[in-house]
Coordinates of C-alpha atoms in Angstrom, one line a residue:
Chain A
M103 CA 127.7 137.9 108.9
I104 CA 128.8 136.3 112.5
D105 CA 127.2 139.1 114.1
S106 CA 124.0 139.4 112.6
S107 CA 120.8 138.5 114.0
L108 CA 118.6 135.2 113.4
K109 CA 116.4 137.3 111.4
E110 CA 119.0 139.0 109.4
L111 CA 120.6 135.2 109.1
S112 CA 117.3 134.0 107.7
A113 CA 116.9 137.0 105.6
A114 CA 120.3 135.9 104.1
L115 CA 119.5 132.3 103.8
V116 CA 116.1 133.1 102.2
G117 CA 117.3 135.5 100.2
K118 CA 120.1 133.1 98.8
E119 CA 123.0 135.8 99.9
I120 CA 124.3 132.8 101.3
S121 CA 123.8 129.1 101.7
S122 CA 123.4 127.3 105.0
V123 CA 126.5 125.0 104.0
E124 CA 128.4 128.4 103.6
L125 CA 127.2 129.9 106.8
T126 CA 128.0 126.7 108.7
T127 CA 131.6 126.5 107.3
L128 CA 131.8 130.1 108.8
F129 CA 131.1 129.4 112.0
L130 CA 132.9 126.0 112.2
D131 CA 135.9 127.6 110.8
R132 CA 135.8 130.0 113.7
I133 CA 135.5 127.2 116.6
E134 CA 138.4 125.5 114.9
K135 CA 140.4 128.8 115.1
L136 CA 139.2 130.0 118.7
N137 CA 137.8 127.0 120.7
P138 CA 141.2 125.9 121.5
T139 CA 141.6 129.3 123.3
L140 CA 138.2 129.2 124.5
N141 CA 137.2 125.6 125.6
A142 CA 133.4 126.5 124.7
F143 CA 132.7 123.3 123.0
I144 CA 132.8 119.5 124.1
T145 CA 132.2 118.3 120.5
I146 CA 132.2 119.5 117.3
D147 CA 131.2 117.4 114.4
R148 CA 131.9 118.8 110.9
E149 CA 130.8 116.0 108.8
K150 CA 127.5 115.9 110.9
A151 CA 126.8 119.6 110.7
L152 CA 127.3 120.3 107.2
S153 CA 125.1 117.1 106.0
L154 CA 122.5 118.9 108.4
A155 CA 123.2 122.1 106.5
R156 CA 122.9 120.7 103.1
A157 CA 119.4 118.9 104.5
A158 CA 118.6 123.0 105.6
D159 CA 119.5 124.3 102.1
A160 CA 117.1 121.8 100.5
K161 CA 114.1 122.7 103.0
L162 CA 115.3 126.4 102.2
G163 CA 114.5 125.6 98.4
E164 CA 111.0 124.9 99.4
A165 CA 109.4 128.1 101.1
E166 CA 106.9 125.8 102.2
T167 CA 108.8 123.5 104.6
A168 CA 111.4 126.4 105.8
S169 CA 110.9 128.1 109.1
P170 CA 112.4 131.4 110.1
L171 CA 115.2 129.2 112.0
T172 CA 116.1 126.8 108.8
G173 CA 119.6 126.9 108.0
I174 CA 120.8 128.7 111.3
P175 CA 123.6 127.1 113.3
L176 CA 123.3 126.1 116.6
A177 CA 124.7 124.7 119.8
H178 CA 123.3 122.5 122.4
K179 CA 124.3 122.5 125.6
D180 CA 125.9 118.7 126.4
I181 CA 123.4 118.2 128.9
F182 CA 120.8 117.7 125.9
C183 CA 120.6 114.1 124.4
A184 CA 121.4 114.3 121.2
Q185 CA 121.0 110.7 118.8
G186 CA 124.2 109.7 117.5
W187 CA 126.3 112.8 119.3
R188 CA 128.5 112.2 122.6
T189 CA 126.7 113.4 125.3
T190 CA 128.9 114.1 128.5
C191 CA 126.9 116.5 130.6
G192 CA 130.5 117.7 131.2
S193 CA 131.5 114.7 133.2
K194 CA 134.0 111.8 133.1
M195 CA 130.9 109.4 134.0
L196 CA 129.4 110.0 130.4
A197 CA 132.6 110.9 128.8
N198 CA 132.1 107.9 126.5
F199 CA 128.4 108.2 126.2
V200 CA 126.8 108.0 122.8
S201 CA 123.0 109.1 122.9
P202 CA 120.9 106.7 121.7
Y203 CA 117.6 109.4 121.4
D204 CA 117.1 112.9 121.2
A205 CA 115.8 115.4 123.6
H206 CA 112.4 117.0 123.1
V207 CA 114.3 120.2 122.8
V208 CA 117.1 118.8 119.9
E209 CA 114.0 117.4 118.3
R210 CA 112.2 120.6 118.1
M211 CA 114.9 122.7 116.7
A212 CA 115.9 119.6 114.1
A213 CA 112.1 120.1 113.3
A214 CA 112.6 123.9 112.7
G215 CA 115.6 123.2 110.5
M216 CA 118.3 124.5 112.9
V217 CA 121.6 123.1 111.8
L218 CA 123.6 121.3 115.1
I219 CA 127.0 122.4 115.0
G220 CA 128.1 121.2 118.2
K221 CA 127.9 120.3 122.2
T222 CA 128.8 123.5 124.6
N223 CA 131.1 122.8 127.7
M224 CA 129.5 123.4 130.9
D225 CA 129.7 123.0 134.5
E226 CA 129.6 119.0 135.6
F227 CA 126.0 117.8 135.5
A228 CA 125.0 121.5 135.7
M229 CA 126.4 121.9 139.1
G230 CA 128.5 125.2 139.4
S231 CA 128.3 128.9 138.8
S232 CA 132.0 129.6 137.1
N233 CA 132.3 126.5 134.5
E234 CA 135.3 125.4 136.6
T235 CA 133.8 122.2 137.2
S236 CA 133.6 120.3 134.0
F237 CA 135.5 117.3 133.7
F238 CA 136.7 118.9 130.0
G239 CA 138.3 121.7 131.7
P240 CA 137.0 125.4 132.0
V241 CA 135.4 127.6 129.5
K242 CA 137.3 130.9 129.3
N243 CA 134.9 134.5 129.4
P244 CA 135.9 135.8 125.7
W245 CA 135.7 139.3 127.4
D246 CA 138.6 138.6 129.5
L247 CA 140.3 135.4 129.1
A248 CA 141.2 135.3 133.1
R249 CA 137.9 134.9 134.2
V250 CA 135.1 132.4 134.3
P251 CA 132.2 132.8 132.0
G252 CA 129.7 131.6 134.5
G253 CA 127.9 128.5 134.7
S254 CA 126.6 126.1 134.3
S255 CA 125.8 127.2 130.7
G256 CA 129.2 128.7 130.5
G257 CA 130.1 127.4 127.2
S258 CA 127.0 128.1 125.4
A259 CA 127.4 131.6 126.6
A260 CA 131.3 132.3 125.5
A261 CA 130.3 130.6 122.0
I262 CA 128.1 133.1 121.3
A263 CA 129.8 136.0 122.6
A264 CA 132.9 134.9 120.7
R265 CA 130.8 134.5 117.8
L266 CA 131.5 131.0 117.3
V267 CA 127.5 130.0 116.7
P268 CA 124.8 132.7 116.4
A269 CA 122.5 130.8 119.1
A270 CA 122.7 128.1 121.6
T271 CA 120.3 126.0 124.5
G272 CA 120.8 126.5 127.9
T273 CA 119.3 125.1 131.3
D274 CA 118.8 127.0 134.3
T275 CA 118.3 125.3 137.6
G276 CA 119.4 128.4 140.0
G277 CA 120.7 130.7 137.2
S278 CA 122.5 128.8 134.7
I279 CA 121.4 130.4 131.9
R280 CA 121.0 134.1 133.1
Q281 CA 124.2 134.2 135.2
P282 CA 126.6 133.2 132.1
A283 CA 124.3 135.3 129.9
A284 CA 125.2 138.4 132.2
L285 CA 128.8 137.6 132.5
C286 CA 129.4 137.4 129.0
G287 CA 127.3 140.3 127.6
L288 CA 124.6 138.2 126.3
T289 CA 120.6 137.8 126.1
G290 CA 119.3 134.6 127.7
L291 CA 116.0 133.3 128.9
K292 CA 114.7 131.0 131.6
P293 CA 111.0 130.0 130.8
T294 CA 108.2 129.2 133.0
Y295 CA 108.7 125.9 134.7
G296 CA 107.2 123.2 132.4
V297 CA 107.2 125.5 128.8
V298 CA 109.9 123.3 127.7
S299 CA 110.1 119.7 127.8
R300 CA 112.7 118.4 130.2
F301 CA 112.6 115.0 128.3
G302 CA 116.5 114.2 127.3
M303 CA 117.6 117.0 129.1
I304 CA 119.9 115.0 131.9
A305 CA 118.2 115.7 135.1
F306 CA 119.7 117.4 138.0
A307 CA 117.2 118.9 140.2
S308 CA 113.9 118.1 138.6
S309 CA 111.3 120.4 140.2
L310 CA 113.7 123.5 139.3
D311 CA 115.8 122.3 135.6
Q312 CA 114.4 124.1 132.8
G313 CA 115.6 124.7 129.6
G314 CA 115.9 128.1 127.6
P315 CA 117.5 129.7 124.5
M316 CA 120.9 131.9 124.9
A317 CA 121.6 134.4 121.8
K318 CA 122.5 138.1 121.1
S319 CA 118.7 139.5 121.9
A320 CA 115.7 139.3 122.9
E321 CA 114.3 138.9 119.7
D322 CA 116.3 136.1 119.1
C323 CA 115.3 134.7 121.9
A324 CA 112.0 134.8 121.1
L325 CA 112.3 133.3 117.9
L326 CA 114.2 130.1 119.7
L327 CA 111.5 129.8 122.2
N328 CA 109.0 129.6 119.8
A329 CA 110.9 126.6 118.3
M330 CA 111.6 125.1 121.8
A331 CA 108.5 125.6 123.8
G332 CA 105.4 123.2 123.4
F333 CA 103.6 120.1 125.1
D334 CA 105.4 116.9 125.7
A335 CA 103.6 113.7 127.0
R336 CA 107.1 112.1 127.9
D337 CA 107.8 114.8 130.5
S338 CA 105.1 114.5 133.1
T339 CA 105.7 118.0 134.1
S340 CA 105.4 119.5 130.5
L341 CA 102.7 121.7 130.4
D342 CA 99.6 120.9 127.9
R343 CA 99.2 124.7 126.5
A344 CA 98.2 125.9 123.5
A345 CA 101.4 126.9 121.0
E346 CA 102.3 130.6 121.7
D347 CA 103.9 133.2 119.2
Y348 CA 106.3 134.9 121.6
T349 CA 107.3 137.5 118.7
L350 CA 103.7 139.0 118.4
E351 CA 104.2 141.4 121.7
L352 CA 107.8 142.3 120.7
D353 CA 107.1 146.0 119.5
K354 CA 104.4 147.1 122.0
P355 CA 105.3 150.7 123.7
L356 CA 106.0 150.5 127.3
D357 CA 104.0 153.1 128.1
G358 CA 102.1 152.4 131.7
L359 CA 104.4 149.4 132.3
K360 CA 104.9 149.1 136.1
I361 CA 108.5 148.0 136.9
G362 CA 108.9 146.4 140.2
L363 CA 112.1 147.0 142.1
P364 CA 112.4 144.6 144.8
K365 CA 114.3 146.5 148.1
E366 CA 115.9 143.2 148.6
F367 CA 117.9 143.2 145.6
F368 CA 119.2 146.7 145.9
G369 CA 120.8 146.5 149.3
T370 CA 124.6 145.9 149.9
G371 CA 126.5 143.0 147.8
M372 CA 126.3 144.5 145.1
A373 CA 129.2 146.0 143.1
A374 CA 129.1 149.8 142.1
G375 CA 129.5 149.3 138.8
V376 CA 126.6 146.3 138.1
R377 CA 124.3 149.2 140.5
A378 CA 125.4 152.2 138.4
A379 CA 124.7 150.0 135.1
V380 CA 121.1 148.8 136.6
E381 CA 120.4 152.4 137.4
D382 CA 121.2 154.1 134.1
A383 CA 119.0 151.1 132.8
L384 CA 115.8 152.1 134.8
A385 CA 116.3 155.5 133.8
E386 CA 116.1 154.4 130.1
Y387 CA 113.1 152.5 130.7
R388 CA 111.7 155.8 132.5
R389 CA 112.1 157.5 129.4
L390 CA 110.8 154.7 127.5
G391 CA 107.3 155.3 129.4
A392 CA 107.5 153.0 132.3
T393 CA 107.4 153.8 136.0
T394 CA 109.1 152.3 138.8
V395 CA 107.5 151.3 142.3
E396 CA 109.1 149.7 145.3
V397 CA 108.0 146.0 145.8
S398 CA 109.6 143.6 148.8
L399 CA 110.6 139.9 148.2
P400 CA 111.1 139.4 152.1
N401 CA 111.8 136.1 152.1
S402 CA 114.6 136.2 148.9
N403 CA 117.2 136.1 151.3
L404 CA 116.4 132.4 152.2
S405 CA 116.5 131.5 148.7
V406 CA 120.3 130.2 148.6
P407 CA 119.9 127.9 151.2
V408 CA 116.3 126.7 150.6
Y409 CA 117.9 125.8 146.9
Y410 CA 121.2 124.3 148.6
V411 CA 118.7 121.8 150.2
I412 CA 116.1 121.0 147.6
A413 CA 118.7 120.6 144.4
P414 CA 121.3 118.4 146.2
A415 CA 118.1 116.5 147.4
E416 CA 117.0 115.9 144.3
A417 CA 120.4 115.7 142.6
S418 CA 121.3 112.8 144.9
S419 CA 118.3 110.8 143.8
N420 CA 118.6 111.6 139.6
L421 CA 122.4 110.9 139.9
A422 CA 121.4 107.8 141.5
R423 CA 121.0 106.0 137.7
F424 CA 124.8 106.8 137.2
D425 CA 126.3 103.3 138.6
G426 CA 128.6 101.8 136.2
V427 CA 125.9 99.1 134.9
R428 CA 123.9 100.2 131.9
Y429 CA 125.8 103.3 130.6
G430 CA 128.8 105.6 131.0
H431 CA 132.0 105.1 133.0
R432 CA 132.3 101.8 135.1
A433 CA 135.6 101.3 137.6
A434 CA 138.3 98.8 136.1
E435 CA 138.8 96.9 139.5
Y436 CA 136.6 95.7 142.0
R437 CA 135.4 93.0 144.3
D438 CA 131.8 92.9 144.4
L439 CA 128.8 94.9 143.3
I440 CA 128.6 97.5 146.0
E441 CA 132.5 98.5 145.3
M442 CA 131.8 98.4 141.8
Y443 CA 129.3 101.1 142.3
E444 CA 131.3 103.1 145.0
K445 CA 134.4 102.9 142.8
T446 CA 132.7 103.8 139.9
R447 CA 130.5 106.7 141.4
A448 CA 134.0 108.1 143.2
E449 CA 135.7 107.9 140.1
G450 CA 133.2 109.0 137.7
F451 CA 132.1 112.2 139.4
G452 CA 133.9 115.5 140.1
S453 CA 134.0 117.0 144.0
E454 CA 131.4 119.2 143.6
V455 CA 129.0 116.7 142.0
K456 CA 130.3 114.3 145.1
R457 CA 129.7 117.2 147.5
R458 CA 125.9 117.8 146.4
I459 CA 125.1 114.4 146.3
L460 CA 126.5 113.8 149.8
I461 CA 124.4 116.5 151.1
G462 CA 121.5 115.6 149.5
T463 CA 121.7 112.3 151.1
Y464 CA 122.0 113.6 154.4
V465 CA 119.1 115.9 154.0
L466 CA 117.2 112.9 152.8
S467 CA 117.9 110.6 155.4
H468 CA 116.1 109.2 158.3
G469 CA 115.6 112.1 161.0
Y470 CA 116.6 114.8 159.0
Y471 CA 114.3 114.9 156.5
D472 CA 111.5 117.1 158.0
A473 CA 114.3 119.1 159.6
Y474 CA 115.8 119.9 156.2
Y475 CA 114.2 119.1 153.1
L476 CA 110.5 119.8 154.2
K477 CA 111.4 122.4 155.8
A478 CA 113.3 123.7 152.6
Q479 CA 109.7 123.1 150.8
Q480 CA 107.6 125.1 153.3
V481 CA 110.1 127.9 152.7
R482 CA 110.1 127.5 148.9
R483 CA 106.0 128.3 149.3
L484 CA 106.6 131.4 151.3
I485 CA 109.1 133.0 148.3
A486 CA 106.6 132.0 145.5
E487 CA 103.8 133.5 147.7
D488 CA 106.3 136.7 147.7
F489 CA 106.6 137.0 144.1
R490 CA 102.7 136.3 144.1
A491 CA 101.9 139.6 146.4
A492 CA 104.7 141.5 144.6
F493 CA 103.2 140.9 141.0
A494 CA 99.9 142.4 142.3
S495 CA 101.4 145.7 142.0
C496 CA 103.9 145.7 139.0
D497 CA 104.0 143.8 135.6
V498 CA 107.5 142.6 135.9
I499 CA 110.0 143.3 138.6
I500 CA 113.5 144.3 137.8
G501 CA 116.8 144.3 139.3
P502 CA 120.7 142.8 138.8
T503 CA 121.1 139.4 137.2
T504 CA 124.6 138.9 139.5
P505 CA 126.2 140.7 141.8
T506 CA 129.5 141.2 140.2
P507 CA 131.0 141.2 137.0
A508 CA 132.5 138.0 135.8
F509 CA 135.2 136.9 138.4
R510 CA 138.7 135.5 137.7
F511 CA 139.5 131.9 138.1
G512 CA 140.0 130.1 141.6
E513 CA 138.5 133.4 143.1
K514 CA 135.6 131.4 144.9
S515 CA 136.2 127.7 143.8
A516 CA 138.0 127.0 147.6
D517 CA 134.9 128.1 149.3
P518 CA 131.3 126.5 148.1
V519 CA 129.1 128.8 150.0
Q520 CA 130.7 132.0 148.4
M521 CA 130.2 130.5 144.7
Y522 CA 126.7 129.5 145.9
L523 CA 126.1 133.0 146.9
S524 CA 126.8 134.5 143.1
D525 CA 123.2 132.9 142.1
I526 CA 121.9 135.0 144.7
Y527 CA 119.4 136.8 142.8
T528 CA 118.5 134.5 140.2
I529 CA 117.6 131.5 142.3
A530 CA 114.3 132.4 143.7
V531 CA 112.7 132.6 140.5
N532 CA 113.6 128.8 139.9
L533 CA 111.9 127.9 143.4
A534 CA 108.6 129.8 142.2
G535 CA 109.1 128.5 138.9
L536 CA 108.7 132.0 137.1
P537 CA 110.4 132.9 133.7
A538 CA 112.8 135.3 133.9
M539 CA 115.7 137.0 131.4
S540 CA 119.2 138.8 131.4
I541 CA 120.2 141.1 129.2
P542 CA 122.9 143.1 129.0
C543 CA 122.9 146.8 130.6
G544 CA 126.2 148.2 130.6
F545 CA 130.1 147.6 131.6
D546 CA 131.7 147.4 135.1
A547 CA 135.4 148.0 134.6
G548 CA 135.3 146.7 130.7
L549 CA 133.0 143.5 131.8
P550 CA 129.2 143.2 131.1
V551 CA 126.8 143.9 133.4
G552 CA 123.8 142.3 133.0
L553 CA 120.2 143.2 133.8
Q554 CA 117.3 140.7 135.0
I555 CA 113.6 140.8 134.1
I556 CA 111.2 138.6 135.7
A557 CA 107.8 138.2 135.0
P558 CA 104.7 136.6 136.3
W559 CA 104.0 133.1 135.4
F560 CA 103.7 132.6 131.3
A561 CA 104.0 136.2 131.0
E562 CA 107.2 135.3 128.8
A563 CA 105.8 137.4 125.8
K564 CA 105.7 140.7 127.7
M565 CA 108.8 140.0 129.3
L566 CA 110.5 139.5 125.8
N567 CA 108.4 142.7 124.8
V568 CA 110.6 144.6 127.9
A569 CA 113.8 143.3 126.7
H570 CA 113.4 144.1 123.1
R571 CA 112.2 147.5 123.5
Y572 CA 115.1 148.4 125.7
Q573 CA 117.2 146.6 123.2
Q574 CA 116.2 149.1 120.4
A575 CA 116.8 152.2 122.6
T576 CA 120.1 150.7 123.5
D577 CA 123.6 148.8 121.9
W578 CA 124.8 146.7 124.9
H579 CA 123.7 143.8 123.3
R580 CA 125.6 144.2 120.1
R581 CA 129.1 144.9 121.6
M582 CA 131.1 142.1 121.0
P583 CA 134.8 141.4 122.7
G584 CA 137.3 142.9 121.6
G585 CA 140.2 140.7 121.9
I586 CA 138.1 138.1 120.1
K587 CA 138.5 138.4 116.4
Chain B
M65 CA 124.4 120.2 163.4
S66 CA 127.9 119.4 162.8
L67 CA 128.8 115.9 161.2
S68 CA 131.4 113.7 162.6
P69 CA 133.8 111.2 160.4
A70 CA 131.5 108.4 161.0
D71 CA 128.7 110.4 160.1
V72 CA 130.7 111.3 156.8
S73 CA 131.6 107.7 156.1
R74 CA 127.7 106.3 156.7
I75 CA 126.4 108.8 154.1
A76 CA 129.3 108.1 151.5
H77 CA 128.5 104.6 151.9
L78 CA 124.5 105.3 151.7
A79 CA 125.6 107.3 148.4
R80 CA 127.4 104.9 147.2
I81 CA 130.6 106.9 146.8
E82 CA 133.8 105.9 147.7
I83 CA 135.8 108.5 150.0
S84 CA 139.4 107.9 151.0
A85 CA 140.9 108.7 154.1
S86 CA 142.9 111.6 152.8
E87 CA 139.6 113.4 151.3
S88 CA 137.3 112.8 154.4
A89 CA 138.6 115.8 156.4
Q90 CA 137.9 118.1 153.6
I91 CA 135.0 116.9 152.7
R92 CA 133.5 116.9 156.2
E93 CA 134.8 120.1 156.6
Q94 CA 132.6 121.4 153.5
L95 CA 129.6 119.6 154.3
N96 CA 129.5 121.0 157.7
A97 CA 129.9 124.8 156.4
I98 CA 127.6 124.1 153.8
L99 CA 124.7 122.4 156.5
A100 CA 125.7 125.6 158.8
F101 CA 124.8 127.9 156.0
V102 CA 121.4 126.0 155.5
E103 CA 120.5 125.8 159.2
Q104 CA 119.4 129.5 159.3
L105 CA 115.9 128.1 157.7
Q106 CA 115.3 126.5 161.1
A107 CA 114.4 130.2 162.3
V108 CA 111.7 130.7 160.0
D109 CA 108.1 129.9 161.3
T110 CA 106.6 127.6 158.9
T111 CA 103.6 126.5 161.1
G112 CA 100.9 125.5 158.8
I113 CA 102.6 126.2 155.5
V114 CA 102.1 123.1 153.2
P115 CA 105.2 122.0 151.4
M116 CA 105.9 122.9 147.8
A117 CA 107.2 119.9 145.6
H118 CA 106.6 121.7 142.3
A119 CA 106.6 125.4 141.0
V120 CA 103.5 124.4 139.0
D121 CA 100.6 122.3 140.0
V122 CA 100.6 119.3 137.9
V123 CA 98.5 116.0 137.8
Q124 CA 99.7 112.6 136.7
R125 CA 98.4 112.3 133.2
L126 CA 97.2 108.9 131.9
R127 CA 97.5 107.6 128.3
E128 CA 95.7 104.9 126.5
D129 CA 97.1 101.5 127.5
R130 CA 98.6 100.8 124.0
V131 CA 102.4 100.4 123.2
T132 CA 103.5 103.4 121.9
E133 CA 107.9 102.7 121.8
S134 CA 109.7 100.7 119.6
D135 CA 112.0 97.9 120.3
R136 CA 115.5 99.6 120.9
R137 CA 117.0 97.0 123.3
D138 CA 119.8 96.5 120.9
D139 CA 120.5 100.5 121.0
F140 CA 120.4 100.7 124.6
M141 CA 122.8 97.8 125.2
A142 CA 125.1 98.6 122.9
I143 CA 126.1 101.5 125.1
A144 CA 126.7 99.3 128.4
P145 CA 129.8 98.8 129.8
E146 CA 129.7 95.4 129.6
S147 CA 126.8 93.1 128.0
E148 CA 126.2 89.8 126.8
A149 CA 123.1 88.0 125.1
G150 CA 120.8 91.0 125.9
L151 CA 122.0 90.9 129.6
Y152 CA 124.3 93.4 131.9
L153 CA 126.8 91.7 133.1
V154 CA 127.9 93.2 137.0
P155 CA 129.7 91.4 139.3
K156 CA 128.3 87.9 141.0
V157 CA 125.6 88.9 143.7
I158 CA 124.7 85.7 144.9
E159 CA 126.9 83.1 145.5

């Protein structure tokens, strides 16, 4: 049962092969057994989860109130506020914060009847590519406990890979759904900016942050995205579009599909094992009827420096709210208000968060705004225009998700710039606001490799179709870490 | 552009983050490495390029001028580090 797809779980629940309470208990027991090793969860609440499961069982008894996700356990990344649940964002600053309201995503998953089982560990305020910056300790990669699961949604990724939960939410500001999905052998989808509401998702960089689903397969992600996506008047950047069924195009043949291969993604810097797995995947796509064409994203090499101006700038503004006055940590000793702020923030934030706030404060400060922030926003437009031009000659763009498989703990943590470069293939997508996903496409020395599929704006259904057809022809997404039983 | 110790201290004050003397040198080194990394943007010709603040063009929506939220003051006050009689308590600002 732990290896089943969401569709299979739904069929089992509807067919009364198992109740939601039994299914939830199965996963809770697994979490209890394996979480001390993996540290994938920050908060687990057995009583709350079982109470939600009982409500789901009642819904399942009345066919008209059930959805295809009713009764299925789900974990939320601890960046999503959930009423009555501790919501820490991986930070000491919010270690004692119990949310008084639900994020839009949390409301929607609850409305679909999903059973919230716990909150997953993450890099502090979603700042990181390795899950080493959480106040609650690092998450271990189930494929190799000496290696990182990726960040910042690494807790969600590790939890699904180890089958502690069948699906989870993540957020992606520079690759934080796709990169951990790649390093843990999962399917993770970052929607077009604005398709999923950011209301109640603790903000890091507002013009880049986007919530999305993480699961074992594209089909599972399509079902989850159906529940997550939708207009929300409380988020001024939420897009008012007609509801879409992302499962409708899944089975369409890929005959005639034109895949764009950006020459900049296939240069140096990619590990040989990653290159081999990606090339095998492209051969599989050709067998499925697709053709490939070389495209160019000439400014993509600038995406990481652009990101490390824009994201810290927005973070420095968003994180100003954590001042010890209305919620969260407050320093115990101070002489005046300014010292209370300064000590509170020095104690509450970890070093990566402080570093980004300081960079953001600097690039927005008087005399430097034009040289850094404005310049980065101009280059951002060039990057987005590169994608627009590339999509004139292809339907989707495919390449590696990450340059290497999962790296060892501590390998990059002393050098922030090296760490930032682990998101080199993912960041441009966030700057342009495009949808993209990572699917497993092979292994490099026993570690999963991710294939990134990037689609034009709002072409999530096409992108899921491209991913699903590949997953029907291959079984990489069904592999499970051997050491985790 | 390289930050001096005084720059780091000024930025930290603007950001309302206390930095100890022992942390300052390492933070300065890391900030300078990041700034050197982003410096490559200066070589790009962006003449006439309109800055892109958001990935998707959005317009500010307006709604009807009516109350839509319920009063949840007590819930929001309950999670404050210190509060009294419906007010947040902070150190004295004006003597």
